Short mmCIF file of C-alpha atoms and ligand atoms in Angstrom, two decimals:
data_model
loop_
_atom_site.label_atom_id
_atom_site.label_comp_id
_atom_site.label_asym_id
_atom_site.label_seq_id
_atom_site.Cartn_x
_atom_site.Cartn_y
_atom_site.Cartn_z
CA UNK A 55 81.96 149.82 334.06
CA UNK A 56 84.47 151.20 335.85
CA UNK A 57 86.43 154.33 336.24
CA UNK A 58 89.86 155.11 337.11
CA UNK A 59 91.91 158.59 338.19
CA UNK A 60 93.99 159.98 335.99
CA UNK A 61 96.63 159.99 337.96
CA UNK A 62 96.20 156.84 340.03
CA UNK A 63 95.86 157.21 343.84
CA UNK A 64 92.33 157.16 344.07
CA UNK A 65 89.90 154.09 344.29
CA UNK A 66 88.02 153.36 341.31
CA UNK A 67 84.58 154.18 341.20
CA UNK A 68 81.52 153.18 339.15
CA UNK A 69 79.03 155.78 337.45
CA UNK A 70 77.12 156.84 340.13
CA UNK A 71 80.36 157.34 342.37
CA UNK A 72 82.20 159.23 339.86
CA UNK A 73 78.94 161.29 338.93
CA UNK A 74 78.77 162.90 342.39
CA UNK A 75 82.82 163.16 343.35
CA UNK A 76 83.33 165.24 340.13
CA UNK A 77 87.07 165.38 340.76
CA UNK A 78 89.28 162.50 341.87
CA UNK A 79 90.63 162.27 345.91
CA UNK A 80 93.97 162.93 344.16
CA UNK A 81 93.51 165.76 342.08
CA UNK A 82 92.87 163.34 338.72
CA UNK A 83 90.16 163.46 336.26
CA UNK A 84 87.95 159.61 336.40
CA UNK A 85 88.47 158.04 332.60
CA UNK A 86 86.37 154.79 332.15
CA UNK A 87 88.70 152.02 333.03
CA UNK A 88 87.95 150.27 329.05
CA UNK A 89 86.09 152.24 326.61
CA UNK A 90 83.27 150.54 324.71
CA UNK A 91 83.34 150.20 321.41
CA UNK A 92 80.25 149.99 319.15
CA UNK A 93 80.45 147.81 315.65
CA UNK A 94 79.64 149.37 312.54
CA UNK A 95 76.14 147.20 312.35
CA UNK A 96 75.07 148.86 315.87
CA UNK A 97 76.37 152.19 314.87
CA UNK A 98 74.31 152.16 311.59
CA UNK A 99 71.28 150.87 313.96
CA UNK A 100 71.01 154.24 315.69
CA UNK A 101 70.91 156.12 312.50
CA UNK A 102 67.81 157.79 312.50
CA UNK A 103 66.84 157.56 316.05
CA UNK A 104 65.54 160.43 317.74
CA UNK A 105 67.90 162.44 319.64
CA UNK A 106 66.92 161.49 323.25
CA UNK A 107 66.95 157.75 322.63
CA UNK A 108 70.42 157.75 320.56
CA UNK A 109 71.31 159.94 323.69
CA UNK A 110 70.11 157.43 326.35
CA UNK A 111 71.70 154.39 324.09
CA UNK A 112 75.20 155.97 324.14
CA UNK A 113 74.83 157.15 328.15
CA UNK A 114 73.73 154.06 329.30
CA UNK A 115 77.03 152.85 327.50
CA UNK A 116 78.81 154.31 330.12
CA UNK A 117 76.42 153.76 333.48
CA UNK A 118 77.17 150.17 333.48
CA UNK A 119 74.05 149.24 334.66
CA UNK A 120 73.65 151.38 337.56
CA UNK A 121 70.88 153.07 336.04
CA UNK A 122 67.64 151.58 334.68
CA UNK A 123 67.73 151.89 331.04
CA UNK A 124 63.89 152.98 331.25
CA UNK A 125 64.81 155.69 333.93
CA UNK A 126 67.64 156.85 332.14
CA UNK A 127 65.31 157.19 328.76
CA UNK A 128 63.05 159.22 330.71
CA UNK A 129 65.75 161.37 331.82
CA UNK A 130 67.02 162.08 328.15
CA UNK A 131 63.45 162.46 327.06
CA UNK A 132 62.68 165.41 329.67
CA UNK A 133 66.20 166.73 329.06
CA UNK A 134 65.60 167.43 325.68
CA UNK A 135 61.96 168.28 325.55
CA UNK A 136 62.73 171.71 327.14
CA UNK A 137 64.69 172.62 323.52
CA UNK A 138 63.53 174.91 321.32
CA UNK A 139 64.19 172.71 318.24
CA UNK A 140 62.38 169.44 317.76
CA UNK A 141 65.58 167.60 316.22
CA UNK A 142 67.40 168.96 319.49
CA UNK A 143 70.46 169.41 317.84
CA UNK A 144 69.71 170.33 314.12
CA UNK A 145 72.66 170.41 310.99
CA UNK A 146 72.95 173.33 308.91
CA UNK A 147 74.48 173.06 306.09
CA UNK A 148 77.22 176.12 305.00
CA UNK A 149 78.87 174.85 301.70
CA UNK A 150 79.31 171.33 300.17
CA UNK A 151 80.82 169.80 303.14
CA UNK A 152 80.66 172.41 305.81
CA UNK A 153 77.95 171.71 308.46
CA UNK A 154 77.04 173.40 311.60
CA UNK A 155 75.67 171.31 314.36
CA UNK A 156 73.37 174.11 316.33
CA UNK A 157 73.96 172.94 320.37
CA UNK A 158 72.43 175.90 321.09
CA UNK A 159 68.81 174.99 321.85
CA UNK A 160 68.87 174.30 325.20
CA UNK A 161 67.15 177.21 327.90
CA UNK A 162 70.67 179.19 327.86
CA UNK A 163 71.12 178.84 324.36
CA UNK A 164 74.73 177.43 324.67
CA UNK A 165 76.11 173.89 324.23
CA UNK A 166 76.60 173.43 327.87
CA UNK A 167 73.05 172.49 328.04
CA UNK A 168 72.81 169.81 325.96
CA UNK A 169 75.23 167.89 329.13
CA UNK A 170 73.90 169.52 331.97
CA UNK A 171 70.23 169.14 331.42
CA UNK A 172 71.05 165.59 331.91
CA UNK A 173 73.54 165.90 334.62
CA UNK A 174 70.82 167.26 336.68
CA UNK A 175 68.19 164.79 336.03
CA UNK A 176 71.38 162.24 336.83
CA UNK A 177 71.86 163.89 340.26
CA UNK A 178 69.04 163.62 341.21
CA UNK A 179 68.11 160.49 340.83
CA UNK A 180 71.58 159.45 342.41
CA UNK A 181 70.91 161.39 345.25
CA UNK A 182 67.18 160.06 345.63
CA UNK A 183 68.34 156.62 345.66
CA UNK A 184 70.70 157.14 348.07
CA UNK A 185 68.53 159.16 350.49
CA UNK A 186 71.04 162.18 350.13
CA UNK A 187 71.00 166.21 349.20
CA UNK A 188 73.71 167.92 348.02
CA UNK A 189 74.25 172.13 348.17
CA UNK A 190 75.70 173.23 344.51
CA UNK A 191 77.70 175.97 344.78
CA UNK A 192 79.51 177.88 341.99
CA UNK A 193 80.89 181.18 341.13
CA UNK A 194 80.57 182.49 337.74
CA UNK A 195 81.59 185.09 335.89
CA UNK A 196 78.43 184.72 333.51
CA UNK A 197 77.42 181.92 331.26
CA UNK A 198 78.01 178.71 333.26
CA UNK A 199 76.29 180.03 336.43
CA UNK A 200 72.87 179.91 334.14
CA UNK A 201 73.33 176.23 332.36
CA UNK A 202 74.14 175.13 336.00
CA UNK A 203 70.80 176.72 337.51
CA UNK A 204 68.54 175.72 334.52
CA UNK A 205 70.02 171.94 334.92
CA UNK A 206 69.27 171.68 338.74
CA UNK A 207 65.73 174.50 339.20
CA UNK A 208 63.05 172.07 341.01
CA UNK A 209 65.52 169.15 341.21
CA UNK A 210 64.13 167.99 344.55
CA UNK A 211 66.94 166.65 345.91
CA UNK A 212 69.62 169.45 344.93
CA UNK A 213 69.59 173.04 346.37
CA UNK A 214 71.92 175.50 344.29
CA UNK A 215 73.26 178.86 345.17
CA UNK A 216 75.53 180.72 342.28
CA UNK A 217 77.88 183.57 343.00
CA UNK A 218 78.48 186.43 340.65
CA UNK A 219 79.74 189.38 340.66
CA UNK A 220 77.71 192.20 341.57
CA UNK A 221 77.00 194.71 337.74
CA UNK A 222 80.02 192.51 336.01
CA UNK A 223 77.80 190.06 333.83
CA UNK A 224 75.66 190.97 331.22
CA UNK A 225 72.09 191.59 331.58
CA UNK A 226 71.36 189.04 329.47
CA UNK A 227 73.50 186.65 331.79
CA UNK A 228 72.34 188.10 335.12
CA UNK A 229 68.77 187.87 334.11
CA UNK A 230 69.34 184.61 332.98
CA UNK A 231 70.28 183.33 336.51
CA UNK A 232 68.00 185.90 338.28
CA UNK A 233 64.68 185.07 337.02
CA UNK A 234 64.83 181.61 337.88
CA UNK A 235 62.46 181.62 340.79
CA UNK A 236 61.96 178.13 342.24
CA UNK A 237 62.55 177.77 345.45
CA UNK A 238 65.82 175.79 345.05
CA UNK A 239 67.92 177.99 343.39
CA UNK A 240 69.49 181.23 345.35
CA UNK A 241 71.72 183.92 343.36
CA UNK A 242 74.18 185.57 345.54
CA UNK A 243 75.40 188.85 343.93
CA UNK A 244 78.99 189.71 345.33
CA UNK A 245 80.44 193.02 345.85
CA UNK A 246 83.59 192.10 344.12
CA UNK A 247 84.85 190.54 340.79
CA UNK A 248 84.97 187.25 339.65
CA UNK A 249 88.23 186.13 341.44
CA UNK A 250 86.38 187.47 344.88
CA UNK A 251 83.24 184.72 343.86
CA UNK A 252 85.92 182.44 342.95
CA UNK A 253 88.27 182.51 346.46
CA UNK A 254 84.75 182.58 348.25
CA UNK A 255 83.75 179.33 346.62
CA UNK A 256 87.13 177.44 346.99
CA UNK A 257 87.10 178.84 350.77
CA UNK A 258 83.52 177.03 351.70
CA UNK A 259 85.15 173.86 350.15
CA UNK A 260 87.70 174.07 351.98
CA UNK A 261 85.77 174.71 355.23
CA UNK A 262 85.74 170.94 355.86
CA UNK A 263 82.43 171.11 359.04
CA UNK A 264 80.68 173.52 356.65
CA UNK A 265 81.44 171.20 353.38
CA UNK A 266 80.29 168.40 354.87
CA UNK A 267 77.27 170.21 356.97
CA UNK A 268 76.14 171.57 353.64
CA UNK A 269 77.03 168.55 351.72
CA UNK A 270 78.58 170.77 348.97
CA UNK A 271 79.21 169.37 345.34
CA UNK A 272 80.01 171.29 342.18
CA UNK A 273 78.99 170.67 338.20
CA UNK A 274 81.97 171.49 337.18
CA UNK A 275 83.14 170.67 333.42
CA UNK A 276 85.60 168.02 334.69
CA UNK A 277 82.31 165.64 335.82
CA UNK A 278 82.77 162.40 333.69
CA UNK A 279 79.05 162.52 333.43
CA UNK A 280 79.25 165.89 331.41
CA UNK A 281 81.75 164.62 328.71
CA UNK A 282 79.68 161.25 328.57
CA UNK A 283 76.58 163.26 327.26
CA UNK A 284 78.35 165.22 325.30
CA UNK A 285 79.28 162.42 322.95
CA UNK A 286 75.59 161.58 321.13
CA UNK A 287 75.48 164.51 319.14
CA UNK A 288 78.57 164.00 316.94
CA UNK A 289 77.44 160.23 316.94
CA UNK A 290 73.94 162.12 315.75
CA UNK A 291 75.71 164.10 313.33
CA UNK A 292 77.96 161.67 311.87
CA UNK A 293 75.22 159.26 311.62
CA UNK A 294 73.01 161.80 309.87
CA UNK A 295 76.11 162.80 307.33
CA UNK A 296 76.81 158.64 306.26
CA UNK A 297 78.61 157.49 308.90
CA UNK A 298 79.89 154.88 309.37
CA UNK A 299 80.16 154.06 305.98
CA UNK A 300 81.52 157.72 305.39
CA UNK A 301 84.16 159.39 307.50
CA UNK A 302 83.99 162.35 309.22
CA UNK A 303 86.10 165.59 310.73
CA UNK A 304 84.96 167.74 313.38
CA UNK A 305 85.72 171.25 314.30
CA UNK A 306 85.38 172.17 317.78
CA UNK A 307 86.02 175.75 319.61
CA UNK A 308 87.58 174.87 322.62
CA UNK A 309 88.26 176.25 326.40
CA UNK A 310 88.49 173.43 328.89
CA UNK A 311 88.56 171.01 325.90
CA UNK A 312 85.76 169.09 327.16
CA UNK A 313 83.54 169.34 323.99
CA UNK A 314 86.23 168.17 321.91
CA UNK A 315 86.77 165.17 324.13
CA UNK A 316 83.78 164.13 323.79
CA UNK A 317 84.42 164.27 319.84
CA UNK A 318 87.95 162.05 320.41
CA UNK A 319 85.68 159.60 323.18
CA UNK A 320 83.38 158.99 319.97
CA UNK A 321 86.57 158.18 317.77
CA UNK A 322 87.68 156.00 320.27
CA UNK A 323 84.08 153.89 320.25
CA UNK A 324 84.63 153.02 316.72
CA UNK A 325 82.92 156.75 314.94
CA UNK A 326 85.15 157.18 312.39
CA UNK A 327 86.43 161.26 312.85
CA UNK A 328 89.03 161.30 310.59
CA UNK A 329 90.55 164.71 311.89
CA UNK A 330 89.52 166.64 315.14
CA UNK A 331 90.14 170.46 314.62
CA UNK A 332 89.95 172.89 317.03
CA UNK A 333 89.70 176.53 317.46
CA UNK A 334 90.64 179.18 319.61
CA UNK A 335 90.54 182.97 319.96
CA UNK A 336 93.90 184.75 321.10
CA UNK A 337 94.40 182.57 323.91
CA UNK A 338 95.81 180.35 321.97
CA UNK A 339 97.83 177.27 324.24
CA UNK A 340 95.80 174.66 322.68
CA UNK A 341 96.94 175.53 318.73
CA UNK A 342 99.90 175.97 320.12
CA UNK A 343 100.82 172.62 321.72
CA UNK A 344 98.80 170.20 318.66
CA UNK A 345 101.15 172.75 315.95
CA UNK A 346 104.28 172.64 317.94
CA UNK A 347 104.04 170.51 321.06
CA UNK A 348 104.23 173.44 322.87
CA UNK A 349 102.01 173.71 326.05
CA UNK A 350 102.81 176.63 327.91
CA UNK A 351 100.82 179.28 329.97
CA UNK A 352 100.57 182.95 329.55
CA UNK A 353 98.38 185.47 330.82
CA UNK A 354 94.63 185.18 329.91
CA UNK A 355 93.62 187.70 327.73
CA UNK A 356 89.90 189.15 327.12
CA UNK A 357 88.20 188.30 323.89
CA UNK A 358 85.16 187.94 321.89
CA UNK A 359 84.23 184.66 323.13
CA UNK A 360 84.95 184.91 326.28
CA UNK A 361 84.22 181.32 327.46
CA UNK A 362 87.96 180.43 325.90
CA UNK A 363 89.44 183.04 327.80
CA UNK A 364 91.23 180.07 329.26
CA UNK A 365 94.91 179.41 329.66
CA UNK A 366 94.44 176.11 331.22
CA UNK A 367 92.29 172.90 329.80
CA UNK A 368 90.96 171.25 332.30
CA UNK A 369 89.56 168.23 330.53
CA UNK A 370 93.49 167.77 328.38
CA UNK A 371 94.52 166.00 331.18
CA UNK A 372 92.33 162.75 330.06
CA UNK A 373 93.38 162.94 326.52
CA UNK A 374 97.49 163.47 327.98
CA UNK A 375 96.42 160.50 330.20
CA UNK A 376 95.27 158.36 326.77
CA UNK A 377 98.66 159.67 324.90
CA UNK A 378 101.06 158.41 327.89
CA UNK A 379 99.55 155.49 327.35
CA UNK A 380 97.74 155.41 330.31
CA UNK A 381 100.77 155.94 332.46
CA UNK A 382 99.02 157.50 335.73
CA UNK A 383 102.51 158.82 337.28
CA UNK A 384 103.81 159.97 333.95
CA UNK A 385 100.30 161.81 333.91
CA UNK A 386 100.71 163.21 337.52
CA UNK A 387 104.27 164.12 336.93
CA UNK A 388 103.43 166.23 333.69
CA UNK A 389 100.52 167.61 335.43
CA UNK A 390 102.76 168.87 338.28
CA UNK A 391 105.41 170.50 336.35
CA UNK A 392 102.40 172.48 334.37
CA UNK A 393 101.11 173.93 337.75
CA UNK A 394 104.45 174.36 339.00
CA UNK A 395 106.85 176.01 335.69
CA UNK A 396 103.60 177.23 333.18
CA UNK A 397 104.98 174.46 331.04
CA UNK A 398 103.77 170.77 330.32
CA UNK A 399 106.33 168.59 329.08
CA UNK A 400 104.62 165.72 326.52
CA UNK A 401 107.12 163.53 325.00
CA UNK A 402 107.61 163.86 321.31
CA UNK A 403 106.21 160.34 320.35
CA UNK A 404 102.95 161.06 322.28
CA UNK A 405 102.89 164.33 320.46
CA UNK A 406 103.49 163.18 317.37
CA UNK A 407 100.51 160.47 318.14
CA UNK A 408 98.29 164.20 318.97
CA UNK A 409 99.51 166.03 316.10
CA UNK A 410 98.24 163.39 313.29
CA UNK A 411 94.93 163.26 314.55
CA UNK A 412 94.08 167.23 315.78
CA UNK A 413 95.06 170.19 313.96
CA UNK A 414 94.63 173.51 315.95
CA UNK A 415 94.48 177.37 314.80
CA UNK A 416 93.68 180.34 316.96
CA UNK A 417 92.14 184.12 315.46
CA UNK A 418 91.71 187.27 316.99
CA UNK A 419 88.71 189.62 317.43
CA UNK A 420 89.36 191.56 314.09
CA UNK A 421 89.32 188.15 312.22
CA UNK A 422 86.40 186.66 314.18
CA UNK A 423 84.25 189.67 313.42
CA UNK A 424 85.29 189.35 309.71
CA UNK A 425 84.66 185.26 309.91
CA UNK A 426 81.08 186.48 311.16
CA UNK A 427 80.12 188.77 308.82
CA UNK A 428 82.15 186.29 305.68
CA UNK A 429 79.89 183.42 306.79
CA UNK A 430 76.66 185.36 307.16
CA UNK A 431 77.13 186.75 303.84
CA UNK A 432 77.42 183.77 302.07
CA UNK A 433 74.93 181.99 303.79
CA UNK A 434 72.54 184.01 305.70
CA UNK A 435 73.33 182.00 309.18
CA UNK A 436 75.21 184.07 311.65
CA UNK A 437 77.82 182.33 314.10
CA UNK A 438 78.25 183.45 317.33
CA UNK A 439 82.34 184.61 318.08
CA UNK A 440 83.03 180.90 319.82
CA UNK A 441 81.37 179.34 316.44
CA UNK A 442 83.20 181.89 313.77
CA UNK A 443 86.56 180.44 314.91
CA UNK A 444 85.23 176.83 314.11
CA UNK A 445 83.97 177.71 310.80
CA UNK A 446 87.08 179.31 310.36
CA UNK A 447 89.64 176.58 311.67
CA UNK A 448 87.27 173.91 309.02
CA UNK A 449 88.29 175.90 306.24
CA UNK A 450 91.74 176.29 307.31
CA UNK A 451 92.58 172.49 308.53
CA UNK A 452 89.68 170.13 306.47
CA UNK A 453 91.20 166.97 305.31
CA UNK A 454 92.50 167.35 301.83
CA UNK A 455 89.77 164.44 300.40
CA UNK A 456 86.94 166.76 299.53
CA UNK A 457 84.22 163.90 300.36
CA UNK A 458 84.66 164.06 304.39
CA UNK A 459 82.59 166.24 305.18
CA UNK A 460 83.27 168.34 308.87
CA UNK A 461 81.10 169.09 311.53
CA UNK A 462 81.18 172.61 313.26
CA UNK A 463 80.09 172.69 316.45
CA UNK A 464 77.93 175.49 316.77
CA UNK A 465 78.32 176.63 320.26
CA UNK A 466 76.34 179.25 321.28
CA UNK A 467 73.34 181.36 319.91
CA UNK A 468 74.37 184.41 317.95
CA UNK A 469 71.70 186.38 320.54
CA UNK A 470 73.78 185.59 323.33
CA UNK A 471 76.55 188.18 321.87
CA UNK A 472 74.47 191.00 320.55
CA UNK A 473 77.30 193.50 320.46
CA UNK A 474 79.85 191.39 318.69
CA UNK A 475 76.90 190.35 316.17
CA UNK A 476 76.16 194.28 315.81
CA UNK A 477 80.12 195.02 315.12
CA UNK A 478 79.91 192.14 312.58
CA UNK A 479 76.68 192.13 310.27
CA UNK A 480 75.14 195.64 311.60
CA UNK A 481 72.42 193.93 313.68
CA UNK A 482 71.44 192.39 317.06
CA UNK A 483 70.02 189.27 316.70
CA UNK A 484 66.97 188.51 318.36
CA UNK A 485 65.97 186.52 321.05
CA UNK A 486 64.77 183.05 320.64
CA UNK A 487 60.60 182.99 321.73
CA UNK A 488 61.24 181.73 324.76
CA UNK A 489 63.69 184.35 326.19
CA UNK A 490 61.76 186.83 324.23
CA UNK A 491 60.21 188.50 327.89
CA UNK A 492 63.21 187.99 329.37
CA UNK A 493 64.37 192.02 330.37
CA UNK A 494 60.24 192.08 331.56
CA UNK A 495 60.94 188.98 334.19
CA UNK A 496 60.89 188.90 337.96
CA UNK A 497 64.15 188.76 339.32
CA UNK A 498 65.44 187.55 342.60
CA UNK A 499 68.55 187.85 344.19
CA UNK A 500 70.34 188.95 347.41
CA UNK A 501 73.25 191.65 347.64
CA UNK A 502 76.23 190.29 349.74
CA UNK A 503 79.57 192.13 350.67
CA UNK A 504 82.44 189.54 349.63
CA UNK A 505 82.79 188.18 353.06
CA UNK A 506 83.07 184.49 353.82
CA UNK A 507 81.10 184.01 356.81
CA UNK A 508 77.81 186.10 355.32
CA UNK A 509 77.95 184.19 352.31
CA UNK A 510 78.27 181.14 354.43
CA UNK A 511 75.55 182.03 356.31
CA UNK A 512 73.51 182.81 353.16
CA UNK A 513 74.04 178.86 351.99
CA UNK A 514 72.94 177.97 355.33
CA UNK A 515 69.91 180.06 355.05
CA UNK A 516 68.85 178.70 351.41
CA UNK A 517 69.97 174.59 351.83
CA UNK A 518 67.14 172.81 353.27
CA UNK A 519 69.51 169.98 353.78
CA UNK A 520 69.72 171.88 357.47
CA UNK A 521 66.25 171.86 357.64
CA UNK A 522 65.32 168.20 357.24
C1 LIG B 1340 82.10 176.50 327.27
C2 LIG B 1340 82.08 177.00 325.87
C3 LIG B 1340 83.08 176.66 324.94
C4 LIG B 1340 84.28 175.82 325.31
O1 LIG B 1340 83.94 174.49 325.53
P1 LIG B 1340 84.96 173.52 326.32
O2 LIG B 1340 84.22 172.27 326.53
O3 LIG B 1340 85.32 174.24 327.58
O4 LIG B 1340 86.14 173.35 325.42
C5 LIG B 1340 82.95 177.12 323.62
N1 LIG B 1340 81.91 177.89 323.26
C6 LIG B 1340 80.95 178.26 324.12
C7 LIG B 1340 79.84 179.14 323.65
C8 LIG B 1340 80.99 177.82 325.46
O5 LIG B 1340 80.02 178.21 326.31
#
């Protein structure tokens, strides 16, 4: 298996490659060269099977032999074992064909862990076949920074040091990062906001000596690797709900559109996903192109769930890349004119190609809050803000035929939002048992000024990659 940029100009790469480049050398997003495609028989054959051997199954589709299938089952084994739920990624069911797939087990109780609990496992044993180390860094303005540090904490090969912004986050957030304390992960907290952890990040990548001293590498949510494991649990789901004998639609809230990608990579295997909805709050470019083909920027405006406070989707470039029909200069073209007029021109027949298979709505805060409490009413589960716009769009946009049943994927834990929750239904939901001593923990983490060389020297300080 092999994988190709999205826009063309850099050399393929197989798993391993495109694993630790993230990003392409010419600014594209690696797509496997041929997708694989699974027969009804061999999807039916995985019905049933726990989640971290249907998980190492579908991977390995996509490793092309570059990792032992035995090493990459014990990868998906350990993965999962640290979630709180022993079906991983359990379906609750709303109304007659309404069902919320919880992602939210994982140690930061948001979907992002279900990928990157494998992504660092992957890493690392990349990097220990290799002989290598890498330095993650990352800036974050809260939720990320955490799933990154709980994927990569004790990874021997991989030091990580996270930036945030000094009192921005949450406590919840900070404390999530903070009281981490193995010895390979460093929390930097930056006098500054976001954007300051941001320009200091992109400014030691682009400090070529110091790059390639450190060996820096991100886990961004453009990593192949991260949309790859993000595709067994709507093959789980599906599987679970009849397929693929019975059709499907999923509903997705989506930011960078990499979860929902993931949902469309499944379709493309053979899953049959009728309809792939997605949500947003008020920033709302994504229901806006799939309603009216039209893809255009404005500012980014705060919300309720703030991880799709996002005015551009990383991950739609692969799915623009699939609709021009693979065209990798049609891709980079479109691309360009995004970044350089706010607007991405997509031909109407590729559209139209979009619009028959996604349906998109955005709501605001008032209706997310009412979507919250309307859901917990009639069922006692409470979404989270990110989640109430899913269960919202699958009422709005399921397919007419009452019998195919949708998916929503369930993207964070309602705990992780106490205040919305509180505005909502009048409570805070609680902690899950094994955040319960969380505000009691240890925390570490050093106080920089937002100054390149000190936080450069601070990397220095932390990799041992200097040290060996
Ligand atoms: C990251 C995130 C999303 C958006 O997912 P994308 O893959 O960026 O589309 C939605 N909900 C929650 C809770 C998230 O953390």
């Amino acid at each position: 298996m092999r994988y190709v940029s999205t826009r063309g100009e850099a050399p393929a790469r197989d798993f391993p490659g495109v694993l630790l480049a993230g990003l392409a050398e010419d600014g594209g997003l690696f797509v496997p060269e041929t997708w694989p495609s699974l027969a009804a028989a061999e999807w039916r054959a995985m019905r049933g099977l726990p989640y971290p051997e249907l998980a190492a199954r579908i991977v390995g589709l996509f490793t092309g032999g570059t990792i032992p299938e035995a090493a990459l089952r014990r990868m998906t084994e350990e993965a999962y074992a640290s979630f709180n739920h022993p079906a991983v990624a359990p379906l609750v069911q709303l109304d007659t064909r309404t069902f919320a797939l919880e992602l939210f087990h994982g140690p930061t109780l948001a979907f992002k862990d279900m990928a990157m609990q494998l992504l660092g496992r992957l890493f690392d044993h990349v990097l220990a076949e290799r002989g290598e180390r890498v330095t993650i860094v990352g800036a974050t303005s809260g939720d990320t920074g955490s799933a990154a540090i709980e994927a990569c904490r004790d990874r021997a090969n991989i030091d990580i040091v996270i930036l945030h912004p000094q009192g921005r986050t949450s406590e919840v957030q900070r404390r999530q990062m903070t009281t981490v304390l193995s010895s390979n992960v460093h929390n930097l907290a930056v006098e500054g906001d976001f954007d300051t952890c941001q320009d200091l990040v992109k400014a030691m990548f682009a400090d070529a000596p110091f790059r390639r001293e450190m060996n820096l590498s991100a886990v961004n949510s453009i990593n192949w690797a991260r949309v790859a494991a993000q595709i067994p649990y709507y093959a789980y789901a599906a599987l679970a709900l009849g397929a693929p004998e019975r059709p499907v639609a999923v509903s997705v809230p989506t930011g960078n559109f990499g979860n929902v990608l993931a949902a469309w990579a499944a379709r493309k295997m053979g899953l049959p996903i009728e309809r792939l909805i997605i949500s947003s709050n008020r920033n709302d470019i994504l229901p806006r192109f799939f309603t009216a083909n039209d893809m255009s920027a404005r500012p980014v405006e705060p919300s309720l769930s703030p991880s799709m406070d996002i005015q551009v989707s990383s991950n739609f470039e692969r799915l623009l890349f699939e609709l021009l029909d693979r065209d990798p200069a049609a891709t980079a073209q479109a691309m360009r004119s995004f970044r350089e007029t706010g607007r991405m021109p997509v031909p109407d027949a590729a559209w139209q190609r979009a619009a028959e298979l996604f349906r998109g709505v955005a709501l605001d805060d008032a209706g997310t809050l009412e979507e919250m409490r309307r859901v917990h009413a009639a069922t006692g589960w409470l979404p989270d803000p990110h989640s109430a716009t899913a269960t919202h769009a699958a009422r709005a946009l399921a397919p007419e035929d009452p019998a195919i049943p949708v998916i929503v994927a369930a993207t964070a834990h309602p705990a992780k939002f106490p205040d919305a929750a509180e505005q909502a239904v009048g409570f805070r939901p609680a902690l899950p048992p094994h955040l319960a001593d969380l505000f009691t923990r240890e925390e570490r983490l050093e106080l920089l000024p937002g100054d390149l060389a000190q936080v450069e020297a601070a990397v220095r300080r932390h990799a041992r990659r200097n040290r060996a």
